Amino acid sequence: MERVVLGIESTAHTYGVGICTLDGQILFNEKSSLTTEQGGIHPREAARHHASYAPDILHKARKFITDSGYEFAGVSVALGPGLGPCLRVGAVSARALSLSERIPLIPVNHSIGHLEVARKFSKTPDPVFLFVSGGNTAVVMHSGDRYHVLGETHDMAIGNMLDVLAREMGFGFPGSPRLLGLAERGGRLLDLPYSVNGQDVSFTGMLTAAKRLLRQGADPVDVAYSVTETAFSMLTEVVERAVALSGRKEVSLTGGVARASNLADKLGNMCNERGIEFTVVPAEYAGDNGAMISLVGSLLFGCGRSVKVESSLVKPRWRIEDVEVPWIKSSV
Amino acid sequence: MDKILGLRAICRLFLGAEAAVYLVDFFGGKAVMKLRLAKTYRVPELDHKIRSLRTVNEARAMWRATQSGVKVPALLAVSRKGAAILMAYVDGVKLSNVTGDVAEQTSQLVGESIAKLHLGGAVHGDSVPTNMILSGRELFLIDFGLSESGYSVEQRAVDVNLFLRFAKLAWETSYSKIEAGFRDAYLGEMGNTDGSRVMQRVSEIRLRGRYVPERKLHDNNTEVTYVES
């Protein structure tokens, strides 16, 4: 009987459950995300959403395991980083499963989930990652026994900046897809701060300038176009610098904002010019999902890593560099 | 090879993230031409603006660094339209290519150069080991493309943080000695008060990254402890 790991994701707006075999084959990926008509995500509302959808999704996942004749080997959960109230919903459901099924509880860092699911689809084993989402903007690569952040945002995450700007334009959450849609119709570049600080970027100045342009009556289409052009050019530039410094032969784009085709086009162009590979994480694994948590769960399970229920505390702040990655045997 | 802005290119020395650097024949001698390349991922108007701004900014910054007593390649010519800088050739090795031992011996020189630049009212903006050339017993700073003028603790700390962060990545085992050497020389040149202020800000900048546990006192700061299964 093939053994599987079930993974639970609940760090922010999405409650998701994934199932993965011990050799990393994803079998199941169901999720429910909180959306709003207007305004952003309130952590308490998101936690309520998770608590009300969790039983259904979990029931479906368990039924899948029994019906398909798999053996339940372990349950993994994203204990952080994320919003405290949301993380607790995932943690509680994972602890309950671990106790009732008498299977190991495996703690997973959410960011490592985004990186590993992208690495599963990458062409080389050690690409430079651009991890972009509502909560994260980081240039990451693996070296030694863990992932290292080579560059990151000094203030807001790119997805957060786009969502806030979309909210200013009157869109609900998630507003970024609507904003990206507007941007595609634009073609007039307005002057915005281009903040590249060594390997790092900064987005708050651009957000302030864009809000001011909107207040002064600029066309939202032009603002959306200029913000995405400028911000994505900045990101492509810091990734290119990381590639030049590290000599890696591939760039892998992951996280929710990986679905922005303009960003993928820019990165693809840059990689093409440098003669290196470029891969984008498949759309169903771009935004937060349980599959990536089950994938890292199966990797950790393979290394014999698990945690006792009583010490499975959530970690709202849990940096990528703090996580040992024992499954990659790296020479660099 | 082709001619670049009228000069015969001998070879390409380096293809960086934003520029190509060529060795060129300059009236029978060797010189270096740095060309900022057009990026197809940027729309042309944004691309041209960034490239010519950075070229002029870099040339100005190199001249200013010389005045502060920092060693940089001598400036020969600048083209705004061609986004190109012609400078003297420096014979040496990039600091990123040296061993941990050499880096340790050079760390004082790095601290001193960065401090001199800072005292002169400028910051480098991209102070990674790749942008330093060790030539004999002298250290040359190159690539002033992201350099800015200013005396702020924040700008200075970004410079220091960049060097130390990459030093740690490149020479993990010798890092504590490199950091000590750098700190001594930097504080020595800047004076203890200003220098310590910058070093203090460096630790604050590190705390600014995403999800740094030390930043929030009420967080659960314990490591995840695994059990053997």
Coordinates of C-alpha atoms in Angstrom, one line a residue, chain A:
Chain A
M1 CA 0.0 0.0 0.0
E2 CA 1.5 3.4 -1.0
R3 CA 2.0 5.8 1.9
V4 CA 1.0 9.5 1.7
V5 CA 1.5 12.7 3.7
L6 CA -1.4 15.1 4.0
G7 CA -0.5 18.8 4.2
I8 CA -2.4 21.7 5.6
E9 CA -2.0 25.3 4.6
S10 CA -3.7 28.2 6.5
T11 CA -1.2 31.0 6.9
A12 CA -3.2 33.8 5.4
H13 CA -6.3 34.0 3.2
T14 CA -6.4 30.4 2.0
Y15 CA -7.2 27.1 3.8
G16 CA -5.9 24.3 1.7
V17 CA -5.2 20.6 1.9
G18 CA -2.9 18.6 -0.2
I19 CA -1.8 15.0 -0.4
C20 CA 1.5 13.8 -1.7
T21 CA 3.2 10.4 -1.9
L22 CA 6.5 9.9 -0.1
D23 CA 8.4 10.2 -3.4
G24 CA 6.9 13.7 -4.0
Q25 CA 4.0 12.9 -6.4
I26 CA 1.1 15.4 -5.7
L27 CA -2.3 13.5 -5.7
F28 CA -4.8 16.0 -4.2
N29 CA -5.0 19.8 -3.9
E30 CA -8.1 21.4 -2.6
K31 CA -8.5 24.9 -1.2
S32 CA -10.9 27.7 -0.3
S33 CA -9.8 31.3 -0.2
L34 CA -11.4 34.3 1.5
T35 CA -12.4 37.1 -0.9
T36 CA -14.0 40.4 -0.2
E37 CA -16.2 42.9 -2.1
Q38 CA -14.2 45.8 -0.8
G39 CA -11.4 46.2 1.7
G40 CA -8.6 43.8 2.6
I41 CA -8.2 40.7 4.7
H42 CA -8.9 40.9 8.4
P43 CA -7.0 38.1 10.2
R44 CA -10.0 37.3 12.4
E45 CA -12.4 37.1 9.4
A46 CA -9.8 34.9 7.6
A47 CA -9.5 32.6 10.6
R48 CA -13.3 32.3 10.8
H49 CA -13.4 31.4 7.1
H50 CA -10.8 28.7 7.6
A51 CA -12.6 27.2 10.6
S52 CA -15.9 27.0 8.6
Y53 CA -14.3 25.4 5.5
A54 CA -11.7 23.2 7.1
P55 CA -14.0 20.2 8.1
D56 CA -15.4 19.8 4.5
I57 CA -12.0 20.0 2.8
L58 CA -10.4 17.7 5.4
H59 CA -13.3 15.2 5.1
K60 CA -12.9 15.1 1.3
A61 CA -9.1 14.6 1.6
R62 CA -9.5 11.7 4.1
K63 CA -12.1 10.1 1.9
F64 CA -9.7 10.4 -1.0
I65 CA -7.0 8.5 1.0
T66 CA -9.4 5.7 2.1
D67 CA -11.2 5.3 -1.3
S68 CA -7.9 5.2 -3.2
G69 CA -6.4 2.7 -0.8
Y70 CA -3.4 4.8 0.4
E71 CA -1.9 4.5 3.8
F72 CA -1.8 7.7 6.0
A73 CA 1.9 8.2 6.8
G74 CA 1.9 11.6 8.3
V75 CA 0.3 15.0 8.5
S76 CA 2.3 18.2 7.8
V77 CA 1.2 21.8 8.6
A78 CA 2.4 25.2 7.8
L79 CA 3.2 26.6 11.3
G80 CA 4.4 29.9 9.9
P81 CA 5.2 32.5 8.8
G82 CA 1.7 34.0 8.7
L83 CA -1.2 35.5 10.5
G84 CA -1.5 34.1 14.1
P85 CA -5.3 33.5 14.1
C86 CA -5.1 31.8 10.7
L87 CA -2.1 29.6 11.6
R88 CA -3.9 28.3 14.7
V89 CA -6.8 26.9 12.6
G90 CA -4.4 24.9 10.5
A91 CA -2.4 23.8 13.6
V92 CA -5.5 22.6 15.4
S93 CA -6.7 20.5 12.5
A94 CA -3.3 19.0 12.0
R95 CA -2.8 18.2 15.7
A96 CA -6.2 16.5 15.8
L97 CA -5.4 14.4 12.8
S98 CA -2.0 13.4 14.2
L99 CA -3.6 12.3 17.5
S100 CA -6.6 10.5 16.0
E101 CA -4.7 8.7 13.2
R102 CA -1.6 8.1 15.4
I103 CA 0.7 9.5 12.8
P104 CA 3.7 11.9 13.0
L105 CA 3.0 15.7 13.0
I106 CA 5.4 17.4 10.6
P107 CA 6.1 21.2 11.0
V108 CA 6.6 23.0 7.6
N109 CA 7.8 26.5 6.9
H110 CA 5.3 28.0 4.4
S111 CA 7.9 29.8 2.4
I112 CA 9.9 26.6 1.9
G113 CA 6.7 25.2 0.5
H114 CA 6.6 27.8 -2.2
L115 CA 10.3 27.1 -3.0
E116 CA 10.1 23.3 -3.0
V117 CA 7.0 23.1 -5.2
A118 CA 8.7 25.4 -7.7
R119 CA 11.9 23.3 -7.5
K120 CA 9.8 20.2 -8.3
F121 CA 9.0 21.7 -11.7
S122 CA 12.4 23.4 -12.3
K123 CA 14.9 22.1 -14.9
T124 CA 18.0 22.3 -12.7
P125 CA 18.2 21.3 -9.0
D126 CA 19.4 24.7 -7.7
P127 CA 17.9 27.7 -9.4
V128 CA 17.7 31.3 -8.2
F129 CA 14.1 31.7 -6.9
L130 CA 12.1 34.8 -7.1
F131 CA 9.4 34.3 -4.5
V132 CA 6.7 36.9 -4.8
S133 CA 3.3 36.9 -3.1
G134 CA 1.1 39.0 -0.9
G135 CA 3.4 38.6 2.1
N136 CA 6.8 37.9 0.5
T137 CA 9.2 39.4 -2.0
A138 CA 12.6 37.6 -1.9
V139 CA 15.4 36.4 -4.1
V140 CA 16.4 33.1 -2.7
M141 CA 18.8 30.3 -3.4
H142 CA 20.0 27.1 -1.7
S143 CA 23.5 26.9 -0.4
G144 CA 25.0 24.6 2.2
D145 CA 22.3 23.1 4.4
R146 CA 19.6 25.7 3.8
Y147 CA 18.0 28.4 1.6
H148 CA 19.5 31.9 1.8
V149 CA 17.8 35.2 1.1
L150 CA 20.0 37.2 -1.3
G151 CA 17.7 40.1 -1.6
E152 CA 14.3 41.1 -0.4
T153 CA 11.9 44.0 0.1
H154 CA 12.7 46.6 2.7
D155 CA 9.1 47.4 3.3
M156 CA 6.0 46.0 1.6
A157 CA 5.7 42.8 -0.4
I158 CA 4.9 43.3 -4.1
G159 CA 1.5 41.5 -3.9
N160 CA 0.6 43.6 -0.9
M161 CA 1.5 46.8 -2.7
L162 CA -0.5 45.8 -5.8
D163 CA -3.5 44.8 -3.6
V164 CA -3.4 48.1 -1.6
L165 CA -3.3 50.1 -4.8
A166 CA -6.2 48.0 -6.3
R167 CA -8.1 48.8 -3.1
E168 CA -7.5 52.5 -3.7
M169 CA -9.1 52.0 -7.1
G170 CA -12.1 50.4 -5.4
F171 CA -11.5 46.7 -6.0
G172 CA -12.0 44.1 -3.2
F173 CA -9.5 41.3 -2.3
P174 CA -7.6 40.0 -4.1
G175 CA -7.3 43.1 -6.2
S176 CA -4.0 42.4 -7.9
P177 CA -5.6 40.3 -10.8
R178 CA -7.9 43.3 -11.6
L179 CA -5.0 45.7 -11.5
L180 CA -2.9 43.5 -13.8
G181 CA -5.8 43.4 -16.2
L182 CA -6.0 47.2 -16.2
A183 CA -2.2 47.4 -16.8
E184 CA -2.5 45.3 -19.9
R185 CA -4.5 48.1 -21.6
G186 CA -2.0 50.8 -20.7
G187 CA 0.9 52.2 -22.6
R188 CA 1.8 55.6 -21.1
L189 CA 4.6 55.4 -18.6
L190 CA 4.2 57.8 -15.7
D191 CA 7.2 58.8 -13.6
L192 CA 7.5 56.6 -10.4
P193 CA 10.4 56.0 -8.0
Y194 CA 12.6 53.1 -9.2
S195 CA 14.0 51.8 -5.8
V196 CA 16.7 49.2 -6.2
N197 CA 19.0 49.2 -3.1
G198 CA 21.8 46.9 -3.8
Q199 CA 20.1 43.5 -3.9
D200 CA 17.0 44.8 -2.2
V201 CA 13.9 46.6 -3.4
S202 CA 11.4 49.0 -1.8
F203 CA 7.8 49.6 -2.8
T204 CA 6.3 52.1 -0.3
G205 CA 7.6 55.1 -2.2
M206 CA 6.1 53.9 -5.4
L207 CA 2.7 53.2 -3.7
T208 CA 2.7 56.7 -2.2
A209 CA 3.5 58.3 -5.6
A210 CA 0.9 56.1 -7.4
K211 CA -1.8 57.1 -4.8
R212 CA -0.9 60.7 -5.4
L213 CA -1.2 60.3 -9.1
L214 CA -4.7 58.8 -8.7
R215 CA -5.8 61.6 -6.4
Q216 CA -4.5 64.1 -9.0
G217 CA -6.8 62.5 -11.5
A218 CA -4.4 60.2 -13.5
D219 CA -6.1 57.4 -15.5
P220 CA -6.0 54.2 -13.4
V221 CA -5.0 52.3 -16.5
D222 CA -1.9 54.4 -16.9
V223 CA -1.1 54.1 -13.1
A224 CA -1.6 50.4 -13.2
Y225 CA 0.6 50.1 -16.3
S226 CA 3.4 52.3 -14.8
V227 CA 3.4 50.6 -11.4
T228 CA 3.6 47.1 -12.8
E229 CA 6.2 48.1 -15.5
T230 CA 8.4 49.8 -12.9
A231 CA 8.0 47.3 -10.1
F232 CA 8.5 44.2 -12.3
S233 CA 11.5 45.8 -14.0
M234 CA 13.0 46.4 -10.5
L235 CA 12.4 42.8 -9.6
T236 CA 13.9 41.5 -12.8
E237 CA 16.9 43.7 -12.2
V238 CA 17.6 42.3 -8.7
V239 CA 17.1 38.7 -10.0
E240 CA 19.6 39.4 -12.8
R241 CA 22.1 40.6 -10.3
A242 CA 21.7 37.5 -8.2
V243 CA 22.1 35.3 -11.3
A244 CA 25.3 37.3 -12.3
L245 CA 26.7 36.9 -8.8
S246 CA 25.8 33.3 -8.2
G247 CA 26.4 31.9 -11.7
R248 CA 23.2 29.7 -11.4
K249 CA 21.8 28.4 -14.6
E250 CA 18.1 28.9 -13.9
V251 CA 15.6 31.3 -12.5
S252 CA 12.4 29.9 -11.0
L253 CA 9.4 32.1 -10.4
T254 CA 7.1 31.1 -7.5
G255 CA 4.4 32.5 -5.2
G256 CA 1.0 34.0 -5.9
V257 CA 2.4 36.9 -8.0
A258 CA 4.0 34.3 -10.3
R259 CA 0.7 34.4 -12.2
A260 CA 1.5 37.9 -13.4
S261 CA 2.3 37.2 -17.0
N262 CA 4.1 40.5 -17.5
L263 CA 6.5 39.6 -14.7
A264 CA 7.1 36.2 -16.2
D265 CA 7.7 37.8 -19.6
K266 CA 10.3 40.1 -18.2
L267 CA 12.2 37.4 -16.3
G268 CA 11.9 35.1 -19.4
N269 CA 13.4 37.8 -21.6
M270 CA 16.3 38.4 -19.1
C271 CA 17.0 34.6 -18.8
N272 CA 16.9 34.2 -22.6
E273 CA 19.4 37.0 -23.0
R274 CA 21.7 35.4 -20.5
G275 CA 21.3 32.0 -22.0
I276 CA 19.8 30.4 -18.9
E277 CA 16.7 28.4 -18.1
F278 CA 13.5 30.0 -16.8
T279 CA 10.6 28.2 -15.2
V280 CA 7.3 29.4 -13.6
V281 CA 5.5 27.3 -11.0
P282 CA 2.3 25.9 -12.4
A283 CA -0.7 28.2 -11.7
E284 CA -2.4 25.8 -9.4
Y285 CA 0.6 25.8 -7.1
A286 CA 1.4 29.5 -7.4
G287 CA -0.9 30.9 -4.7
D288 CA -1.1 29.4 -1.3
N289 CA -2.0 25.7 -1.4
G290 CA -1.9 22.5 0.7
A291 CA -0.1 20.5 -2.0
M292 CA 3.2 22.3 -1.4
I293 CA 2.9 21.8 2.4
S294 CA 2.3 18.1 1.8
L295 CA 5.3 18.0 -0.5
V296 CA 7.7 19.5 2.1
G297 CA 6.0 17.2 4.6
S298 CA 6.9 14.2 2.6
L299 CA 10.5 15.4 2.2
L300 CA 10.8 16.0 6.0
F301 CA 9.1 12.6 6.7
G302 CA 11.8 11.0 4.5
C303 CA 14.5 12.6 6.8
G304 CA 12.6 11.4 9.9
R305 CA 11.6 14.8 11.0
S306 CA 8.5 15.4 13.1
V307 CA 7.4 17.3 16.1
K308 CA 5.5 16.5 19.3
V309 CA 1.9 17.8 19.4
E310 CA 2.7 19.7 22.7
S311 CA 5.6 21.6 21.1
S312 CA 3.9 22.3 17.8
L313 CA 3.5 26.0 18.5
V314 CA 2.7 28.4 15.6
K315 CA 5.5 30.7 14.5
P316 CA 4.0 33.9 12.9
R317 CA 7.6 35.0 12.2
W318 CA 9.7 32.2 10.8
R319 CA 12.5 33.2 8.4
I320 CA 13.6 31.0 5.5
E321 CA 17.2 31.0 6.7
D322 CA 16.1 29.5 10.1
V323 CA 15.0 26.3 8.5
E324 CA 17.5 23.5 7.9
V325 CA 16.8 21.7 4.6
P326 CA 18.2 18.2 5.1
W327 CA 16.9 16.7 1.8
I328 CA 19.0 18.7 -0.6
K329 CA 22.6 17.4 -0.9
S330 CA 24.2 20.5 -2.1
S331 CA 27.8 21.0 -3.1
V332 CA 27.6 24.8 -3.3

